[in-house]
One Martini backbone bead per residue (centre of mass of N, CA, C, O) as a GRO file, in nm:
protein
  322
    1MET     BB    1  -3.429   0.201  -7.732
    2ARG     BB    2  -3.412   0.068  -7.441
    3THR     BB    3  -3.613  -0.024  -7.228
    4MET     BB    4  -3.670   0.091  -6.869
    5ASN     BB    5  -3.735  -0.129  -6.612
    6ARG     BB    6  -3.886  -0.052  -6.305
    7THR     BB    7  -3.912  -0.152  -5.960
    8LEU     BB    8  -4.058  -0.007  -5.662
    9ALA     BB    9  -4.287  -0.223  -5.544
   10THR     BB   10  -4.353  -0.551  -5.397
   11VAL     BB   11  -4.649  -0.682  -5.251
   12ALA     BB   12  -4.669  -1.052  -5.136
   13LEU     BB   13  -4.906  -1.218  -4.975
   14VAL     BB   14  -4.759  -1.528  -4.995
   15ALA     BB   15  -4.848  -1.862  -4.826
   16LEU     BB   16  -4.820  -2.225  -4.742
   17ALA     BB   17  -4.893  -2.265  -4.373
   18GLY     BB   18  -5.164  -2.418  -4.321
   19LEU     BB   19  -5.445  -2.368  -4.233
   20VAL     BB   20  -5.440  -2.040  -4.162
   21GLN     BB   21  -5.240  -1.958  -4.414
   22ALA     BB   22  -5.370  -2.084  -4.658
   23PRO     BB   23  -5.600  -1.913  -4.760
   24ALA     BB   24  -5.484  -1.667  -4.825
   25ALA     BB   25  -5.279  -1.767  -5.018
   26SER     BB   26  -5.484  -1.951  -5.215
   27ALA     BB   27  -5.645  -1.682  -5.263
   28GLN     BB   28  -5.577  -1.681  -5.592
   29LEU     BB   29  -5.483  -1.614  -5.892
   30ALA     BB   30  -5.365  -1.690  -6.201
   31ASN     BB   31  -5.088  -1.680  -6.437
   32ALA     BB   32  -5.192  -1.604  -6.782
   33SER     BB   33  -4.907  -1.528  -6.842
   34SER     BB   34  -4.582  -1.587  -7.010
   35ARG     BB   35  -4.457  -1.338  -6.937
   36THR     BB   36  -4.476  -1.344  -6.620
   37LEU     BB   37  -4.349  -1.618  -6.570
   38GLY     BB   38  -4.060  -1.528  -6.760
   39LEU     BB   39  -4.028  -1.295  -6.505
   40GLY     BB   40  -4.106  -1.437  -6.214
   41GLY     BB   41  -4.354  -1.194  -6.119
   42ASN     BB   42  -4.197  -0.915  -6.254
   43SER     BB   43  -4.474  -0.726  -6.371
   44THR     BB   44  -4.582  -0.464  -6.166
   45ALA     BB   45  -4.475  -0.197  -6.408
   46THR     BB   46  -4.610  -0.346  -6.661
   47ALA     BB   47  -4.855  -0.453  -6.676
   48GLN     BB   48  -5.140  -0.569  -6.868
   49ARG     BB   49  -5.442  -0.674  -6.930
   50PHE     BB   50  -5.483  -0.981  -6.826
   51GLU     BB   51  -5.181  -0.966  -6.673
   52ALA     BB   52  -5.329  -0.763  -6.433
   53ILE     BB   53  -5.546  -0.941  -6.277
   54SER     BB   54  -5.278  -1.104  -6.097
   55VAL     BB   55  -5.066  -0.841  -6.060
   56ASN     BB   56  -5.180  -0.561  -6.168
   57PRO     BB   57  -5.460  -0.359  -6.200
   58ALA     BB   58  -5.353  -0.072  -6.298
   59GLY     BB   59  -5.291  -0.176  -6.589
   60LEU     BB   60  -5.601  -0.117  -6.686
   61GLY     BB   61  -5.527   0.222  -6.693
   62MET     BB   62  -5.336   0.241  -6.893
   63PRO     BB   63  -5.200   0.270  -7.182
   64GLY     BB   64  -5.307   0.000  -7.380
   65SER     BB   65  -5.560  -0.072  -7.322
   66GLY     BB   66  -5.805  -0.378  -7.375
   67PHE     BB   67  -5.847  -0.634  -7.552
   68SER     BB   68  -5.832  -0.954  -7.400
   69LEU     BB   69  -5.726  -1.301  -7.442
   70ALA     BB   70  -5.776  -1.614  -7.227
   71LEU     BB   71  -5.715  -2.000  -7.282
   72PHE     BB   72  -5.603  -2.255  -7.053
   73PRO     BB   73  -5.358  -2.177  -6.925
   74LEU     BB   74  -5.090  -2.371  -6.814
   75THR     BB   75  -4.928  -2.465  -6.508
   76ALA     BB   76  -4.625  -2.612  -6.379
   77ARG     BB   77  -4.477  -2.738  -6.085
   78PRO     BB   78  -4.196  -2.865  -5.991
   79GLY     BB   79  -3.984  -2.998  -5.686
   80LEU     BB   80  -3.663  -3.089  -5.552
   81ALA     BB   81  -3.483  -3.061  -5.211
   82PRO     BB   82  -3.164  -3.162  -5.275
   83ILE     BB   83  -3.301  -3.394  -5.427
   84THR     BB   84  -3.369  -3.400  -5.743
   85LEU     BB   85  -3.477  -3.474  -6.057
   86LYS     BB   86  -3.217  -3.499  -6.206
   87ASP     BB   87  -3.069  -3.693  -5.988
   88LEU     BB   88  -3.304  -3.912  -6.084
   89ALA     BB   89  -3.285  -3.901  -6.390
   90ASP     BB   90  -2.968  -4.026  -6.345
   91VAL     BB   91  -3.050  -4.301  -6.225
   92GLY     BB   92  -3.257  -4.448  -6.459
   93GLY     BB   93  -3.220  -4.764  -6.441
   94GLN     BB   94  -3.030  -4.774  -6.173
   95VAL     BB   95  -2.832  -4.832  -5.960
   96VAL     BB   96  -2.771  -4.698  -5.666
   97SER     BB   97  -2.468  -4.572  -5.542
   98ALA     BB   98  -2.304  -4.550  -5.257
   99THR     BB   99  -2.203  -4.306  -5.309
  100THR     BB  100  -2.503  -4.144  -5.399
  101LYS     BB  101  -2.618  -4.188  -5.126
  102GLU     BB  102  -2.416  -4.035  -4.951
  103GLN     BB  103  -2.442  -3.796  -5.067
  104TRP     BB  104  -2.781  -3.757  -5.079
  105LEU     BB  105  -2.781  -3.750  -4.740
  106SER     BB  106  -2.585  -3.525  -4.702
  107GLN     BB  107  -2.771  -3.303  -4.787
  108VAL     BB  108  -3.006  -3.364  -4.596
  109ALA     BB  109  -2.874  -3.299  -4.326
  110ALA     BB  110  -2.779  -3.036  -4.393
  111GLN     BB  111  -3.103  -2.940  -4.420
  112GLY     BB  112  -3.287  -3.129  -4.257
  113ASN     BB  113  -3.451  -3.196  -4.539
  114GLN     BB  114  -3.675  -3.353  -4.803
  115ALA     BB  115  -3.802  -3.153  -5.011
  116GLY     BB  116  -4.137  -3.083  -5.184
  117SER     BB  117  -4.313  -3.009  -5.455
  118VAL     BB  118  -4.643  -2.884  -5.636
  119GLY     BB  119  -4.798  -2.728  -5.909
  120ALA     BB  120  -5.110  -2.565  -6.039
  121GLU     BB  121  -5.228  -2.376  -6.322
  122ILE     BB  122  -5.552  -2.251  -6.434
  123SER     BB  123  -5.752  -2.053  -6.702
  124VAL     BB  124  -6.021  -2.046  -6.801
  125LEU     BB  125  -6.054  -1.706  -6.788
  126ALA     BB  126  -5.901  -1.409  -6.950
  127LEU     BB  127  -6.066  -1.065  -6.940
  128THR     BB  128  -6.057  -0.753  -7.154
  129LEU     BB  129  -6.227  -0.436  -7.128
  130GLY     BB  130  -6.062  -0.218  -7.089
  131ARG     BB  131  -6.057  -0.167  -6.755
  132VAL     BB  132  -6.164  -0.448  -6.762
  133GLY     BB  133  -6.138  -0.768  -6.577
  134PHE     BB  134  -6.164  -1.122  -6.595
  135GLN     BB  135  -6.117  -1.418  -6.373
  136LEU     BB  136  -6.046  -1.782  -6.401
  137SER     BB  137  -5.905  -1.994  -6.143
  138THR     BB  138  -5.689  -2.309  -6.057
  139LEU     BB  139  -5.535  -2.403  -5.752
  140VAL     BB  140  -5.262  -2.657  -5.710
  141GLY     BB  141  -5.101  -2.773  -5.403
  142GLY     BB  142  -4.788  -2.880  -5.261
  143ASN     BB  143  -4.598  -3.023  -4.937
  144MET     BB  144  -4.274  -3.166  -4.832
  145SER     BB  145  -4.135  -3.335  -4.553
  146LEU     BB  146  -3.833  -3.534  -4.508
  147ALA     BB  147  -3.667  -3.694  -4.260
  148PRO     BB  148  -3.343  -3.826  -4.300
  149ASP     BB  149  -3.413  -4.107  -4.152
  150LEU     BB  150  -3.631  -4.168  -4.415
  151VAL     BB  151  -3.425  -4.160  -4.631
  152GLU     BB  152  -3.264  -4.369  -4.571
  153VAL     BB  153  -3.472  -4.604  -4.575
  154ALA     BB  154  -3.493  -4.563  -4.874
  155LEU     BB  155  -3.215  -4.630  -4.935
  156TYR     BB  156  -3.112  -4.853  -4.736
  157GLY     BB  157  -3.313  -4.954  -4.512
  158ASN     BB  158  -3.312  -5.101  -4.184
  159ALA     BB  159  -2.991  -5.098  -4.198
  160GLY     BB  160  -2.875  -4.863  -4.315
  161ARG     BB  161  -2.569  -4.726  -4.400
  162THR     BB  162  -2.386  -4.944  -4.231
  163GLY     BB  163  -2.559  -5.248  -4.206
  164SER     BB  164  -2.677  -5.172  -3.946
  165PRO     BB  165  -2.905  -5.184  -3.717
  166LYS     BB  166  -3.121  -4.887  -3.616
  167ASP     BB  167  -3.233  -4.628  -3.508
  168LEU     BB  168  -3.529  -4.453  -3.582
  169THR     BB  169  -3.671  -4.141  -3.713
  170LEU     BB  170  -3.913  -3.922  -3.842
  171SER     BB  171  -3.939  -3.656  -3.757
  172GLY     BB  172  -4.044  -3.377  -3.945
  173SER     BB  173  -4.253  -3.470  -4.091
  174THR     BB  174  -4.453  -3.315  -4.412
  175PHE     BB  175  -4.779  -3.213  -4.522
  176GLU     BB  176  -4.930  -3.002  -4.794
  177GLY     BB  177  -5.279  -2.938  -4.954
  178PHE     BB  178  -5.446  -2.787  -5.253
  179ALA     BB  179  -5.768  -2.651  -5.357
  180VAL     BB  180  -5.848  -2.378  -5.556
  181SER     BB  181  -6.125  -2.116  -5.676
  182THR     BB  182  -6.092  -1.767  -5.866
  183ALA     BB  183  -6.269  -1.515  -5.885
  184GLY     BB  184  -6.207  -1.188  -6.093
  185LEU     BB  185  -6.248  -0.833  -6.050
  186SER     BB  186  -6.122  -0.553  -6.278
  187PHE     BB  187  -5.997  -0.218  -6.215
  188GLY     BB  188  -5.894   0.105  -6.395
  189LEU     BB  189  -5.761   0.438  -6.312
  190PRO     BB  190  -5.692   0.696  -6.426
  191LEU     BB  191  -5.425   0.981  -6.362
  192THR     BB  192  -5.363   1.266  -6.346
  193SER     BB  193  -5.073   1.383  -6.548
  194GLN     BB  194  -4.814   1.615  -6.638
  195ASN     BB  195  -4.603   1.339  -6.662
  196GLY     BB  196  -4.719   1.083  -6.813
  197SER     BB  197  -4.855   0.818  -6.622
  198MET     BB  198  -5.157   0.693  -6.420
  199ALA     BB  199  -5.265   0.426  -6.189
  200ILE     BB  200  -5.546   0.231  -6.044
  201GLY     BB  201  -5.600  -0.086  -5.894
  202ALA     BB  202  -5.853  -0.347  -5.851
  203THR     BB  203  -5.954  -0.680  -5.700
  204LEU     BB  204  -6.232  -0.879  -5.696
  205LYS     BB  205  -6.249  -1.173  -5.463
  206TYR     BB  206  -6.365  -1.529  -5.527
  207SER     BB  207  -6.320  -1.843  -5.291
  208ALA     BB  208  -6.302  -2.182  -5.359
  209GLY     BB  209  -6.272  -2.478  -5.183
  210HIS     BB  210  -6.194  -2.829  -5.243
  211ALA     BB  211  -5.909  -2.870  -5.083
  212VAL     BB  212  -5.746  -3.014  -4.800
  213ALA     BB  213  -5.412  -3.099  -4.650
  214VAL     BB  214  -5.270  -3.194  -4.324
  215GLY     BB  215  -4.957  -3.312  -4.211
  216GLN     BB  216  -4.772  -3.455  -3.897
  217ASP     BB  217  -4.535  -3.574  -3.715
  218GLN     BB  218  -4.549  -3.733  -3.380
  219GLY     BB  219  -4.339  -3.989  -3.332
  220GLY     BB  220  -4.190  -4.186  -3.505
  221SER     BB  221  -4.038  -4.514  -3.566
  222LEU     BB  222  -3.747  -4.722  -3.580
  223LYS     BB  223  -3.648  -5.011  -3.477
  224SER     BB  224  -3.380  -5.280  -3.389
  225ASP     BB  225  -3.449  -5.425  -3.089
  226PRO     BB  226  -3.680  -5.488  -3.174
  227ILE     BB  227  -3.873  -5.499  -3.466
  228LYS     BB  228  -4.026  -5.156  -3.475
  229VAL     BB  229  -4.322  -4.991  -3.622
  230SER     BB  230  -4.394  -4.643  -3.569
  231VAL     BB  231  -4.698  -4.444  -3.647
  232ASN     BB  232  -4.754  -4.064  -3.612
  233PHE     BB  233  -4.978  -3.916  -3.845
  234PRO     BB  234  -5.162  -3.661  -3.832
  235THR     BB  235  -5.473  -3.539  -3.986
  236VAL     BB  236  -5.629  -3.279  -4.193
  237MET     BB  237  -5.930  -3.270  -4.381
  238THR     BB  238  -6.105  -3.327  -4.575
  239ASP     BB  239  -6.406  -3.475  -4.685
  240GLU     BB  240  -6.397  -3.733  -4.931
  241GLU     BB  241  -6.645  -3.862  -4.937
  242GLU     BB  242  -6.842  -3.621  -4.914
  243GLY     BB  243  -6.731  -3.490  -5.193
  244LEU     BB  244  -6.812  -3.746  -5.381
  245LYS     BB  245  -7.125  -3.676  -5.313
  246LYS     BB  246  -7.077  -3.325  -5.379
  247LEU     BB  247  -6.999  -3.224  -5.678
  248ALA     BB  248  -7.218  -2.981  -5.701
  249TYR     BB  249  -7.058  -2.859  -5.431
  250PRO     BB  250  -6.708  -2.783  -5.410
  251ASN     BB  251  -6.749  -2.620  -5.115
  252GLN     BB  252  -6.543  -2.605  -4.823
  253GLY     BB  253  -6.454  -2.290  -4.878
  254SER     BB  254  -6.461  -1.913  -4.828
  255GLY     BB  255  -6.389  -1.590  -4.977
  256ILE     BB  256  -6.266  -1.257  -4.993
  257GLY     BB  257  -6.088  -1.030  -5.180
  258VAL     BB  258  -5.822  -0.792  -5.212
  259ASP     BB  259  -5.647  -0.603  -5.491
  260VAL     BB  260  -5.391  -0.342  -5.494
  261GLY     BB  261  -5.262  -0.064  -5.718
  262PHE     BB  262  -4.970   0.066  -5.918
  263GLN     BB  263  -4.895   0.306  -6.156
  264MET     BB  264  -4.593   0.451  -6.357
  265GLN     BB  265  -4.515   0.670  -6.616
  266ARG     BB  266  -4.172   0.810  -6.742
  267ASN     BB  267  -4.128   0.730  -7.010
  268ARG     BB  268  -3.882   0.485  -6.948
  269LEU     BB  269  -4.028   0.487  -6.668
  270HIS     BB  270  -4.128   0.230  -6.431
  271PHE     BB  271  -4.301   0.184  -6.169
  272GLY     BB  272  -4.491  -0.047  -5.937
  273ALA     BB  273  -4.751  -0.160  -5.707
  274ALA     BB  274  -4.862  -0.439  -5.478
  275VAL     BB  275  -5.146  -0.580  -5.302
  276LEU     BB  276  -5.196  -0.925  -5.214
  277ASN     BB  277  -5.435  -0.938  -5.007
  278ALA     BB  278  -5.549  -0.651  -4.818
  279PHE     BB  279  -5.785  -0.855  -4.800
  280ASN     BB  280  -5.896  -1.192  -4.626
  281THR     BB  281  -6.150  -1.428  -4.555
  282PHE     BB  282  -6.044  -1.694  -4.585
  283ALA     BB  283  -6.224  -2.043  -4.504
  284TRP     BB  284  -6.242  -2.335  -4.366
  285ASP     BB  285  -6.481  -2.557  -4.315
  286ASP     BB  286  -6.489  -2.720  -4.042
  287ALA     BB  287  -6.764  -2.899  -4.114
  288LYS     BB  288  -6.560  -3.043  -4.358
  289LEU     BB  289  -6.358  -3.141  -4.139
  290VAL     BB  290  -6.105  -3.430  -4.070
  291TYR     BB  291  -5.984  -3.668  -3.838
  292ARG     BB  292  -5.689  -3.837  -3.844
  293ALA     BB  293  -5.438  -4.020  -3.661
  294GLY     BB  294  -5.214  -4.201  -3.783
  295LEU     BB  295  -5.194  -4.498  -3.647
  296ALA     BB  296  -4.920  -4.760  -3.640
  297THR     BB  297  -4.822  -5.067  -3.515
  298LEU     BB  298  -4.537  -5.300  -3.605
  299GLU     BB  299  -4.497  -5.613  -3.469
  300GLN     BB  300  -4.470  -5.907  -3.378
  301GLY     BB  301  -4.769  -6.007  -3.296
  302ASN     BB  302  -4.830  -5.674  -3.316
  303ASN     BB  303  -5.104  -5.516  -3.462
  304ASN     BB  304  -5.189  -5.160  -3.534
  305THR     BB  305  -5.468  -4.921  -3.623
  306ASP     BB  306  -5.585  -4.582  -3.675
  307PHE     BB  307  -5.750  -4.444  -3.997
  308ASP     BB  308  -6.008  -4.289  -3.872
  309LYS     BB  309  -6.294  -4.111  -3.878
  310LYS     BB  310  -6.306  -3.770  -3.743
  311PRO     BB  311  -6.354  -3.544  -3.551
  312TYR     BB  312  -6.202  -3.211  -3.587
  313ALA     BB  313  -6.167  -3.151  -3.285
  314SER     BB  314  -5.993  -3.399  -3.204
  315ALA     BB  315  -5.758  -3.238  -3.302
  316PRO     BB  316  -5.473  -3.140  -3.276
  317ALA     BB  317  -5.366  -2.815  -3.181
  318SER     BB  318  -5.128  -2.822  -3.420
  319LEU     BB  319  -5.310  -2.855  -3.653
  320ARG     BB  320  -5.556  -2.642  -3.585
  321GLU     BB  321  -5.291  -2.390  -3.571
  322SER     BB  322  -5.108  -2.424  -3.816
   0.00000   0.00000   0.00000
């Protein structure tokens, strides 16, 4: 008879959104198990061995836990919407028809933006010995959002969809990106049970941030008469120049976090609950962040730009607090 798996509750505090939220979100362990990836991360109630380290450490205290080892599993996750990678592949090597352009632009306008994301996870090592597990992994992720008018420029040029130049705004365009490595030490503890098996577990993590970048358009535009391009895209990021000089210690931020979990099995019924980052102290080091105004004005006879590096404290509050 097929085993029935049922997840009672899963609480995953995972989100990437700017400099404040990104630390807690990116201080995660990668999923080293292909089974976890195949289930979309929904293995909280049944995770065991090295799979349990990143999903639910209580699995290390359940029957069947023992020696397991994974070396260098790698996962990549690209994504685009509403214009998808498949849409772009379908017109590869072709001139995009007016009908297709109009359809794409209508989809972007309906959604409010063209969104894109990319993510990569690699576990250098995931190892369990009985009830103890250790994992070292690196996460790289990024998100972008393109305003509908910017997509229109990309598809039609400055003539626009009607063939007649018009004023366009770039407001609403954003991007975020980060790279963080995390080491985690897990332990599962079996609990006495009259019927079935129960366990609790915890993972103590230390995370080191390698790079982060956050940018937000704040009023860029394309004017038609006279033609004038205005860029206003301030960015906060780790200092890439100093980072290249100091590869010996690529620590642009750090902190510790704790995951906790519970598992129970009664006959064929499995229950599981996990809280990732029950607390987390990860933060980027302000002293290693820089600000670039991202200003440019391009018009006939008058071109001005400002992309120089400036102190992080001079960045707009909307970037420092986002």
